[in-house]
Tab-separated table of C-alpha atoms and ligand atoms in Angstrom:
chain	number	residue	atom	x	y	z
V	1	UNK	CA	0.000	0.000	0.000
V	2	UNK	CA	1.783	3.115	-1.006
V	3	UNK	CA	2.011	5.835	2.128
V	4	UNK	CA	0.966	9.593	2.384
V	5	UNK	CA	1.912	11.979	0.550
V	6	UNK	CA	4.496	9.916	-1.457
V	7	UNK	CA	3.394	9.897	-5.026
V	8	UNK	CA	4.514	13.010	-6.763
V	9	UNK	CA	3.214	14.276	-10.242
V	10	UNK	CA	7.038	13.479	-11.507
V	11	UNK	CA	10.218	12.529	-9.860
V	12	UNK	CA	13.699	12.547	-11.908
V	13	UNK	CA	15.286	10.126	-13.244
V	14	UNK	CA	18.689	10.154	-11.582
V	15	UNK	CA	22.117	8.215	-13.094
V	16	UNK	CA	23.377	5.691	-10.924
V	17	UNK	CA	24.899	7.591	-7.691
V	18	UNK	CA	28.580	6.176	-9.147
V	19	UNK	CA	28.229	6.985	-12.184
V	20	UNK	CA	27.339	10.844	-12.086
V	21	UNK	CA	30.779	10.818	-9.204
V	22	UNK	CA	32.863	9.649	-12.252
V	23	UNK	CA	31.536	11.981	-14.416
V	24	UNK	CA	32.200	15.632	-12.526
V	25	UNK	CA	35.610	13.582	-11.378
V	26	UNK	CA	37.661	15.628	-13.921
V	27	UNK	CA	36.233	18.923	-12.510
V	28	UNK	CA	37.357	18.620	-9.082
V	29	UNK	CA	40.588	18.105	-11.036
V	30	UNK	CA	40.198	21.150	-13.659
V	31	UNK	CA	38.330	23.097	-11.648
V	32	UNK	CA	36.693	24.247	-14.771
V	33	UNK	CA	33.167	25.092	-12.945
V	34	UNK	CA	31.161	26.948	-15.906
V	35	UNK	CA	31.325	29.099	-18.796
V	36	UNK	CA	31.367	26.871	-21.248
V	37	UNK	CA	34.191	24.020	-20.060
V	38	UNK	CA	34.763	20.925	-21.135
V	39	UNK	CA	31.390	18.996	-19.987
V	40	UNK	CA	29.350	21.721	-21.388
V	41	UNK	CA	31.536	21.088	-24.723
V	42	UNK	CA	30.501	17.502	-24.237
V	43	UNK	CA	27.016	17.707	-23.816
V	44	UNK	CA	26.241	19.766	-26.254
V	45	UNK	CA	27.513	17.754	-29.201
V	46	UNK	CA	26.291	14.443	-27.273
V	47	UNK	CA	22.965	16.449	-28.190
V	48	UNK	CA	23.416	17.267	-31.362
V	49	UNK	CA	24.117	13.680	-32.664
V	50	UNK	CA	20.702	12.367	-30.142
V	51	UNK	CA	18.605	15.258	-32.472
V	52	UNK	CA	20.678	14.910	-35.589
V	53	UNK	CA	20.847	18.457	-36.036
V	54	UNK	CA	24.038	21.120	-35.608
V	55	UNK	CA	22.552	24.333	-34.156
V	56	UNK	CA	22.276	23.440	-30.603
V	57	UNK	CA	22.732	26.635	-27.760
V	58	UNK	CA	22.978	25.486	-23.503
V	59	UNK	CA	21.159	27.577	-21.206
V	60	UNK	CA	20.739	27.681	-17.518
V	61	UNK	CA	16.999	26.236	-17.777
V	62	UNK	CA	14.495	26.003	-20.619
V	63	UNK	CA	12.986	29.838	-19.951
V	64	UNK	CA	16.146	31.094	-20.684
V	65	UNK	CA	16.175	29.461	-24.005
V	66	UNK	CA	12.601	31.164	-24.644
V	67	UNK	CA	13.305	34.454	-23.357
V	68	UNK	CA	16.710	35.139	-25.478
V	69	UNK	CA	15.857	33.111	-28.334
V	70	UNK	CA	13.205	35.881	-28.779
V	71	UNK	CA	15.629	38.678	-27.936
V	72	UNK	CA	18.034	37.028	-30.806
V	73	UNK	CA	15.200	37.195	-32.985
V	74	UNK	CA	14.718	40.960	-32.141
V	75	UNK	CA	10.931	40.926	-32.460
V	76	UNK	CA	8.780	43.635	-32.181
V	77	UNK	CA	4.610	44.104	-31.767
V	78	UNK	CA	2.957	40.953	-31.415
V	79	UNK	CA	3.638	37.544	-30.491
V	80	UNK	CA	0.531	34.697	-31.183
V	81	UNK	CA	0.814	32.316	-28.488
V	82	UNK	CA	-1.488	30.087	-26.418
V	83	UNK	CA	-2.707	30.686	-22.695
V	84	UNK	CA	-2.506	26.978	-22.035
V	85	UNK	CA	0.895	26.127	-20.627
V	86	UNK	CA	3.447	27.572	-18.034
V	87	UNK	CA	3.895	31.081	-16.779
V	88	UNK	CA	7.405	30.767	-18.614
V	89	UNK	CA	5.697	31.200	-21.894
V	90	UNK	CA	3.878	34.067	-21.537
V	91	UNK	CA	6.426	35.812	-19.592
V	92	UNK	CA	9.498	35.242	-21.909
V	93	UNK	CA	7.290	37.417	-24.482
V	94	UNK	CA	5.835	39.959	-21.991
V	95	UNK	CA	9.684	40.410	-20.521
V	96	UNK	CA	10.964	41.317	-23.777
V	97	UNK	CA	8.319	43.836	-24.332
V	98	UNK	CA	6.616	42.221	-26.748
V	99	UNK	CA	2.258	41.617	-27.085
V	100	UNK	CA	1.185	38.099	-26.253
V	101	UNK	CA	-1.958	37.873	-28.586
V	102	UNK	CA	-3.505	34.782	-27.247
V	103	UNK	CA	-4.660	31.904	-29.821
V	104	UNK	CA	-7.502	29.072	-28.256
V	105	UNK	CA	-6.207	25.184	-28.484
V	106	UNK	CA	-7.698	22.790	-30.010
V	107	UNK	CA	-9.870	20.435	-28.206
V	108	UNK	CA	-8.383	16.940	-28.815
V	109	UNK	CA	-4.440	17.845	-28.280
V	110	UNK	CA	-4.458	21.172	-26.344
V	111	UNK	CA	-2.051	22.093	-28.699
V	112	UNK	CA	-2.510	25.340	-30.615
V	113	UNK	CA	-6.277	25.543	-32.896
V	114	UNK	CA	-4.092	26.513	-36.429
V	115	UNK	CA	-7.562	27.165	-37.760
V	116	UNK	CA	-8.159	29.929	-35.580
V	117	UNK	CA	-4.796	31.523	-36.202
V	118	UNK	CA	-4.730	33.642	-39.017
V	119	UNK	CA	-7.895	35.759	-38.078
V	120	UNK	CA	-5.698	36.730	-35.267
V	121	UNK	CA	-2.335	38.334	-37.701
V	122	UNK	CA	-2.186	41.750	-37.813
V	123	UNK	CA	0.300	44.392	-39.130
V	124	UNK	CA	1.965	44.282	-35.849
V	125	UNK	CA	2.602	40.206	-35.593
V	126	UNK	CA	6.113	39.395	-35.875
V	127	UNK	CA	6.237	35.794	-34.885
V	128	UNK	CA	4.004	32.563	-33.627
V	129	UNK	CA	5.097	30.747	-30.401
V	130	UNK	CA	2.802	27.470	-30.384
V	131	UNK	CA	3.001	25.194	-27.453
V	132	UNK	CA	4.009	21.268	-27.678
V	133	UNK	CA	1.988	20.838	-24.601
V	134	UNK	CA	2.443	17.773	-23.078
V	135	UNK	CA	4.875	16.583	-25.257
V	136	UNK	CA	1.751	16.720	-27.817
V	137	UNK	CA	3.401	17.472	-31.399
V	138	UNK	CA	1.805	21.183	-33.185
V	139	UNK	CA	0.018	21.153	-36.339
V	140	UNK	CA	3.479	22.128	-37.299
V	141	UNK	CA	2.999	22.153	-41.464
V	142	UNK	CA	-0.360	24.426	-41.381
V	143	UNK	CA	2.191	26.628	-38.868
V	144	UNK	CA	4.840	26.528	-41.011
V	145	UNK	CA	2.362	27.195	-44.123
V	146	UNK	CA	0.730	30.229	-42.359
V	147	UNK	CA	4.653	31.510	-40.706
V	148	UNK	CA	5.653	31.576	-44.341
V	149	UNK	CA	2.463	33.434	-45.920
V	150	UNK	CA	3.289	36.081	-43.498
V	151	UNK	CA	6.790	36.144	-43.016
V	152	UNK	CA	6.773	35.425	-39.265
V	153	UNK	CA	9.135	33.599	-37.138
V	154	UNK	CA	8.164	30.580	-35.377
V	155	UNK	CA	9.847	29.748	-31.371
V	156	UNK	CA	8.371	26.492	-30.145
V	157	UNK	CA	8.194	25.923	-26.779
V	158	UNK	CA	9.015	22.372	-26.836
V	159	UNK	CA	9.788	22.080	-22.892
V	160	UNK	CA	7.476	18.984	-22.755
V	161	UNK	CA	8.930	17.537	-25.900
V	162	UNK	CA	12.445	15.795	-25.495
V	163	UNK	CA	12.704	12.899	-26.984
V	164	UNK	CA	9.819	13.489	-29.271
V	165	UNK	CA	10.006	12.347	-33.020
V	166	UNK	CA	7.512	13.541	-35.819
V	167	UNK	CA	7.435	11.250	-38.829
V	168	UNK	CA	10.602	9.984	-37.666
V	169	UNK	CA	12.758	13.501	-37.166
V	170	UNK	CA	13.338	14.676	-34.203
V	171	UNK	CA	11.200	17.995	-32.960
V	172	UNK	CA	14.024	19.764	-32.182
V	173	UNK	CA	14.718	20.787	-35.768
V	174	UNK	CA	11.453	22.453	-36.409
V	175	UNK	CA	10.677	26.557	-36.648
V	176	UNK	CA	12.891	28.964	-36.111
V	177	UNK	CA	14.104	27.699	-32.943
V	178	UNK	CA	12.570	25.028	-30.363
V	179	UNK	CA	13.437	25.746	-26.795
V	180	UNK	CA	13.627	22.533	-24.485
V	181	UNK	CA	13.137	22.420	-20.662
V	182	UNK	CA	15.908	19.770	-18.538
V	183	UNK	CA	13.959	21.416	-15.120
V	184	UNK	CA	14.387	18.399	-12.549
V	185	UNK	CA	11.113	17.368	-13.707
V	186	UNK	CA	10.757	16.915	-17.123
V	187	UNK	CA	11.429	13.539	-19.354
V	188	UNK	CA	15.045	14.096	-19.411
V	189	UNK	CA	16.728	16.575	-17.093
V	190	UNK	CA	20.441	18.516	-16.146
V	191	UNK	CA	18.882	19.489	-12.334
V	192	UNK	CA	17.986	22.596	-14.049
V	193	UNK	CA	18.802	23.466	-17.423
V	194	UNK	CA	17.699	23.729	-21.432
V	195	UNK	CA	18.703	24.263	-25.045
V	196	UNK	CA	17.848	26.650	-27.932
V	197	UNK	CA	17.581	24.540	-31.261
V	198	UNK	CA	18.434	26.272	-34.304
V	199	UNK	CA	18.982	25.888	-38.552
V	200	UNK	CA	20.539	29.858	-38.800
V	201	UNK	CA	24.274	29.658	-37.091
V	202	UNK	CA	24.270	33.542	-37.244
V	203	UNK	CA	21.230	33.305	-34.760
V	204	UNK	CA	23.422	30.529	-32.829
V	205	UNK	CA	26.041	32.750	-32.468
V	206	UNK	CA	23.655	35.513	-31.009
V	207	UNK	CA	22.175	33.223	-28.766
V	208	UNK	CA	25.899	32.199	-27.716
V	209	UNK	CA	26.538	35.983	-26.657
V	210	UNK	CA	23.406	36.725	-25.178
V	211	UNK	CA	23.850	34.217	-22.653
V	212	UNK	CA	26.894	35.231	-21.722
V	213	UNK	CA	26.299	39.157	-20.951
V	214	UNK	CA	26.391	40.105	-24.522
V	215	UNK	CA	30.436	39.396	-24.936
V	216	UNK	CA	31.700	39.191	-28.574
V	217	UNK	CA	35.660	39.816	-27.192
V	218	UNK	CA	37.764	40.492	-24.622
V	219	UNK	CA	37.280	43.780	-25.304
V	220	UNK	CA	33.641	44.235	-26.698
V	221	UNK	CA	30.629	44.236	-25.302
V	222	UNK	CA	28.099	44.989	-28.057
V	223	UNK	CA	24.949	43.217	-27.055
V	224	UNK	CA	22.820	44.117	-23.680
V	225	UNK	CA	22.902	39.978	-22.817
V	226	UNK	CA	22.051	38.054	-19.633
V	227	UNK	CA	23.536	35.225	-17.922
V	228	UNK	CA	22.111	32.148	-19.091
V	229	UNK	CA	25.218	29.572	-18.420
V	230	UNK	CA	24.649	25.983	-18.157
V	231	UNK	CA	27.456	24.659	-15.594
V	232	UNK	CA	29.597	21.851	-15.612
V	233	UNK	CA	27.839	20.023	-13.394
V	234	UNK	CA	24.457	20.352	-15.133
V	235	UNK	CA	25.722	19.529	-18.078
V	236	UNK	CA	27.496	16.055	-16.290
V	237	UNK	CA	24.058	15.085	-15.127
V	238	UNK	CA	22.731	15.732	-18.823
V	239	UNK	CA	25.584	13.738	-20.255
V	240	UNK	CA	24.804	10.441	-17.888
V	241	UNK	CA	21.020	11.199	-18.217
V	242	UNK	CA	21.323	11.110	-22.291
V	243	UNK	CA	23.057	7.327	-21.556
V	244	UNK	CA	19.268	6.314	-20.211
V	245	UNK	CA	17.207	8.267	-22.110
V	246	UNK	CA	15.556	5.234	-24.153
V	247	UNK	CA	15.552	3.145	-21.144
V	248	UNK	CA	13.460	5.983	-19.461
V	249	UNK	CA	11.305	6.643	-22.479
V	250	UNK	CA	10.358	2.546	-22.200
V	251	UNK	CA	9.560	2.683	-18.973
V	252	UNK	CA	7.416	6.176	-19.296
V	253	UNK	CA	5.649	3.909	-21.853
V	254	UNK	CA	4.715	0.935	-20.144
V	255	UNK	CA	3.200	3.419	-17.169
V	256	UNK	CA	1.328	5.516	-19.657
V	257	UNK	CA	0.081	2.202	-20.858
V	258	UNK	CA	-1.079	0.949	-17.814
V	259	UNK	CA	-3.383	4.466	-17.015
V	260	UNK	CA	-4.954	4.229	-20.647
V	261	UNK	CA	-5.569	0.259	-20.109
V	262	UNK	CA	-7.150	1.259	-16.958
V	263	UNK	CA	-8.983	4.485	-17.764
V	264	UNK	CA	-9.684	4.243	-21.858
V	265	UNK	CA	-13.301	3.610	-21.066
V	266	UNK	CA	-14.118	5.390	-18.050
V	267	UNK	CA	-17.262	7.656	-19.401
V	268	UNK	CA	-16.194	11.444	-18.657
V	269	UNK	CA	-12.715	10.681	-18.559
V	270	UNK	CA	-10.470	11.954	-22.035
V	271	UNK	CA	-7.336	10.686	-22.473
V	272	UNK	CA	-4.657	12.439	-23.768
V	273	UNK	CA	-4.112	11.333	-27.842
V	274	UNK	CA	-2.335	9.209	-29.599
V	275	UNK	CA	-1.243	11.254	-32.395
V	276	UNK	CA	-0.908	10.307	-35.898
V	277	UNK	CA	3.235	9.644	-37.161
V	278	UNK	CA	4.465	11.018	-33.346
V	279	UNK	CA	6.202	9.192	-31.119
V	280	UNK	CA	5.321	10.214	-27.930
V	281	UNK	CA	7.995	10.969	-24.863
V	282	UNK	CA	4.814	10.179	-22.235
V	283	UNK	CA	5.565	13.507	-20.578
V	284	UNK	CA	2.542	13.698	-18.780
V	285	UNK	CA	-0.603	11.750	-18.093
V	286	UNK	CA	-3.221	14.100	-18.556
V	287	UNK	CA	-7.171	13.183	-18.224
V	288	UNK	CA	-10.104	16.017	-18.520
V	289	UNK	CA	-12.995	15.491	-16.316
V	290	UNK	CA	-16.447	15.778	-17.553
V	291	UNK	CA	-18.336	16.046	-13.943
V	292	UNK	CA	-21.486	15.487	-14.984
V	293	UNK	CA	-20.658	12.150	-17.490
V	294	UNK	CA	-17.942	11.292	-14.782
V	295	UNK	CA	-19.669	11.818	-11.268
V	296	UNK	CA	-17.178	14.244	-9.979
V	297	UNK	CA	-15.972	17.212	-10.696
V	298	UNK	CA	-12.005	17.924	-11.540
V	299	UNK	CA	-11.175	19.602	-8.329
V	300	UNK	CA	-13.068	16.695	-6.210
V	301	UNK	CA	-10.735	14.310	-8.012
V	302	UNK	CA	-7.654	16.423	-7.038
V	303	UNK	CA	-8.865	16.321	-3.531
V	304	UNK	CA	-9.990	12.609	-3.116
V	305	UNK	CA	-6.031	11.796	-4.672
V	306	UNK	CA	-4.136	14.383	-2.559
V	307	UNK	CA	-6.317	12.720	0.869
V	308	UNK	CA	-4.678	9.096	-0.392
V	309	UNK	CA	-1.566	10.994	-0.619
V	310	UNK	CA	-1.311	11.225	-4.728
V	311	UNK	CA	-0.033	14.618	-5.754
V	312	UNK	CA	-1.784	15.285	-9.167
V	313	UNK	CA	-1.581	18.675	-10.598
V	314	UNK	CA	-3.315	21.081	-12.472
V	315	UNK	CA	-1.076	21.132	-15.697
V	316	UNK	CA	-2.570	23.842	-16.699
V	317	UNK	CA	-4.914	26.026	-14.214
V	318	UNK	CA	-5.056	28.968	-14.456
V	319	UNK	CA	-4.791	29.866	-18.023
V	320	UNK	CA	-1.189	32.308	-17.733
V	321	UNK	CA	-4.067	35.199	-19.675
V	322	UNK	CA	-5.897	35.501	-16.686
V	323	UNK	CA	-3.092	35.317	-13.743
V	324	UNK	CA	-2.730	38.161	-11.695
V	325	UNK	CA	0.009	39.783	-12.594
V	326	UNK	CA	-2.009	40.541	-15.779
V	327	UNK	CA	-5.342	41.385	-14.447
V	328	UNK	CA	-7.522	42.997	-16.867
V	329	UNK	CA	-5.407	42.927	-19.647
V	330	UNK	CA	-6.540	39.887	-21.798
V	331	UNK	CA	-10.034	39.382	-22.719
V	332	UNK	CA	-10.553	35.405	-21.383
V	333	UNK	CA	-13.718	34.269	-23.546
V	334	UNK	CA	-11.201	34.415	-26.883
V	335	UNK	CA	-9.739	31.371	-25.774
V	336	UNK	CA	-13.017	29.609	-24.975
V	337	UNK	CA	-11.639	26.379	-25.850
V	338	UNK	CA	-8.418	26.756	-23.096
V	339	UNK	CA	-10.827	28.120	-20.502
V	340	UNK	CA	-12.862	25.258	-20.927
V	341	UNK	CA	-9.847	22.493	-20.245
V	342	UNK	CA	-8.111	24.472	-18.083
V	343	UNK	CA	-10.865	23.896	-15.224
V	344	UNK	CA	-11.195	19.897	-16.117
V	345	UNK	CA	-7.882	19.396	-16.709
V	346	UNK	CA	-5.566	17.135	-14.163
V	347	UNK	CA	-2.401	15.738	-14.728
V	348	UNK	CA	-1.670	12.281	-13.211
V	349	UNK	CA	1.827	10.908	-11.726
V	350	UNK	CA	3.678	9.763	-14.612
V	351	UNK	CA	7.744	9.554	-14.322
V	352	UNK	CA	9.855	6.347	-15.197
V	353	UNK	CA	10.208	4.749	-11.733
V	354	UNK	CA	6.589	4.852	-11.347
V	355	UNK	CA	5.635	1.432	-10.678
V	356	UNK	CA	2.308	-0.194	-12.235
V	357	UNK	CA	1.523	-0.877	-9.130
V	358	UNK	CA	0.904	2.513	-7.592
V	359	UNK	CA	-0.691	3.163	-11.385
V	360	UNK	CA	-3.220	0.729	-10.405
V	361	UNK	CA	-3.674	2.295	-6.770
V	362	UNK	CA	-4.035	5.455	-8.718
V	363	UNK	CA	-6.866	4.665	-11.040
V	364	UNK	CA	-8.854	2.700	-8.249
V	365	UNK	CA	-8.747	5.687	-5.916
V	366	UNK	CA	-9.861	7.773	-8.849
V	367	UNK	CA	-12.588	5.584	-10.432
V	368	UNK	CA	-13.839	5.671	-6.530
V	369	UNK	CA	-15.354	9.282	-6.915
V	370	UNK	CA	-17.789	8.549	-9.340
V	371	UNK	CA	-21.036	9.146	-7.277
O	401	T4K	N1	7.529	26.099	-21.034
O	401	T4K	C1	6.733	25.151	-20.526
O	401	T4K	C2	5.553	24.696	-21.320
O	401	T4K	C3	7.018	24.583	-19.281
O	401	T4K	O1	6.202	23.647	-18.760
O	401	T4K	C4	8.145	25.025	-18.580
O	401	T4K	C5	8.456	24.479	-17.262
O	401	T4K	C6	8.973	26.015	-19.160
O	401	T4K	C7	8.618	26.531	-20.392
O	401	T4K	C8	10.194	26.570	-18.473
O	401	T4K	O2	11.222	25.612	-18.321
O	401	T4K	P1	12.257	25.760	-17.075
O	401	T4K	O3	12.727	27.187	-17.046
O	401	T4K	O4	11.535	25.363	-15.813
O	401	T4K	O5	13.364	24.806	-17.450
O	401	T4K	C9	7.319	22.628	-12.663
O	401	T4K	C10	8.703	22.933	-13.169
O	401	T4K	O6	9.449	23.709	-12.247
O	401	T4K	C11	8.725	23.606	-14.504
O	401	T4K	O7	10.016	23.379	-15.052
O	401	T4K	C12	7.700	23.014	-15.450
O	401	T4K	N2	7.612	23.723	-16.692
O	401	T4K	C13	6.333	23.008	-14.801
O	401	T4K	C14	5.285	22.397	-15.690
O	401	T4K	O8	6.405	22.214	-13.638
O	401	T4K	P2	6.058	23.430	-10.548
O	401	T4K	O9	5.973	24.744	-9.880
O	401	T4K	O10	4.802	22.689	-10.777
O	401	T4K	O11	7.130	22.477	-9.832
O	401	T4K	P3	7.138	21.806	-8.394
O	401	T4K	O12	8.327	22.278	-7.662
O	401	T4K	O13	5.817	21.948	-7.769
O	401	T4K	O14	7.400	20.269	-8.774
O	401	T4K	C15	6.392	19.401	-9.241
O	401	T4K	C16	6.587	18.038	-8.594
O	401	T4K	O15	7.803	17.463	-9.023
O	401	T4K	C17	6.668	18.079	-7.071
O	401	T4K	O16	5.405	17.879	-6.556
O	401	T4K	C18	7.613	16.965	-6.719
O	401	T4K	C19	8.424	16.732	-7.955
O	401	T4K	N3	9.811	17.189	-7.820
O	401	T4K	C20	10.111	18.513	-8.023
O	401	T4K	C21	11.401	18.958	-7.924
O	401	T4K	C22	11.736	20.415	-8.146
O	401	T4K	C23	10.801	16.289	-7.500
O	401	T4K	O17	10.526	15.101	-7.293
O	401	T4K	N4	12.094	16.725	-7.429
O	401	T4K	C24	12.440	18.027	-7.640
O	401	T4K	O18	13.640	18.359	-7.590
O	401	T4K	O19	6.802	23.695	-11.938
């Protein structure tokens, strides 16, 4: 029987204790702690063979990625985004002084609803910054289509998406740039940690200085940059983690497997989708509660599994357009769609040690609220 308050919505995947030692080994002896050392060095091309692509930039964490990517890009007006996801989205456009012009998601992947897009362009639009939300794969031609029709960039926030593959090519080479989250909890992590992925190498080498203070020399300073630094030993516990990856992936699997076995025909219950030529990373389990189909409401749910001690989360409530620090600004009831999930929506535990087990104790003390 699995105790209080001991299943999490994620936990990490960690190396083997031994192995990660022998890995930041040759920094005690180099003493080479950041700025772009030897593991960093490392990492980053370990990363660019697992994606099969060249333009790969380290950051400190995956909102760093966002933020500068779209400071490299040097936008102006308008951004299209969706309100369905982290704060970080939202707030790498609003801290760069840019619009966000929110776009609704489609029902069926959360992702963003391309066919309400293009009503929402104007004069002032410079780019599109769609959401792979829960590892869920865009509509990424009609994007692409609609980004070239109006010569806008496209910034993906693909922090769910690591190990993702659409029609057998990895996610991280699509749009302008797709920005990946290694936060402690996500698929594949550095403790904290992420990675702009780029075709342009002139944008690369922007993002390079803007994450290090705006440096080009010794002796020039030409960009207003931040620090945005992965460290050595981030980029050691990326380097072991990349050894697992698959093995994680299988095991993320065979859990997400389980819940759908379990929960596929639960009236009132969706299921996150399998989606057509994807394969999935199993980021997240989400399900969307219909209360009147299911017997219980979303936030009954959330309570009944946080009294037996299961920590699910709401992955993604509130919608970032109404949060507080933005309070009257954004006019809710355009994203009807988002509003709509975002107060059904609950995200079960999902993360590669999970055993099937505690998937079963799960599901049983959820299938219990039905009245
Ligand atoms: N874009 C999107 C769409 C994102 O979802 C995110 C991050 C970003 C951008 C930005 O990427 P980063 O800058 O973070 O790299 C968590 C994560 O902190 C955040 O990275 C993630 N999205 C978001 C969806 O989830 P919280 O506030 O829910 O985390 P917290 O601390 O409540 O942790 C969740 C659970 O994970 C805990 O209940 C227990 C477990 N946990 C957590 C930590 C930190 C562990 O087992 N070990 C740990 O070390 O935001």
């Amino acid at each position: 029987m699995t105790q209080k308050n001991t299943l999490f919505v994620t936990r990490p995947s960690m190396p083997d204790f031994d192995e990660y030692i022998k890995e930041v080994r040759d920094i005690w002896d180099s003493r080479w702690l950041t700025n772009m050392g030897a593991k960093h060095q490392t990492f980053q091309e370990a990363l660019r063979q697992y994606w099969d692509i060249d333009g790969v930039e380290l950051f400190t964490n995956g909102h760093m990625a966002l933020e500068l990517s779209l400071q490299a890009l040097n936008l102006q007006g308008e951004v299209i985004t969706t309100p369905f996801t982290f704060a970080s989205t939202t707030h790498a456009i609003v801290r760069n002084g840019l619009t966000p012009v929110f776009c609704d998601i489609a029902p069926t992947d959360f992702t963003i609803d391309v066919t309400k897009l293009e009503r929402l362009i104007t004069d002032r639009t410079s780019a599109i910054m769609p959401v792979h939300v829960y590892g869920n794969v865009c509509n990424v031609e009609e994007i692409d289509r609609i980004a070239k029709k109006y010569g806008l960039k496209v910034i993906y926030d693909a922090a769910h998406a690591f190990g993702v593959r659409y029609k057998n090519k990895s996610v991280a080479a699509l749009g302008d740039v797709s920005c990946f989250s290694f936060h402690a909890t996500k698929v594949f992590h550095t403790i904290e940690g992420g990675a702009a992925c780029f075709q342009d190498p002139e944008l690369g080498a922007e993002l390079y200085r803007l994450k290090n203070f705006g440096i080009r020399g010794p002796e020039c300073v030409d960009g207003v940059g931040a620090n945005a630094k992965m460290n050595e030993f981030c980029a050691a516990m990326g380097i072991c983690n990349l050894r697992h990856i698959d093995e994680a992936l299988t095991k993320r699997k065979a859990v997400a497997e389980r819940y759908c076995e379990l929960l596929k025909d639960v009236d009132g219950l969706q299921l996150n989708p399998v989606q057509k030529d994807v394969a999935s990373n199993y980021a997240y389990f989400p399900i969307v509660v219909d209360e009147k189909r299911f017997g219980a409401s979303r936030n009954e749910v959330f309570e009944a599994l946080a009294q037996a001690g299961i920590g699910a989360r709401k992955y993604f409530y509130p919608l970032t357009s109404t949060f507080d620090c933005f309070y009257g600004r954004y006019d809710v009831s355009a994203t009807p769609v988002a509003l709509h999930v975002s107060k059904r929506v609950l995200t079960l535990p999902l993360y590669a040690d999970l055993s099937l087990t505690d998937v079963e104790y799960i599901c049983e003390i959820l299938l219990k609220c039905r009245r």
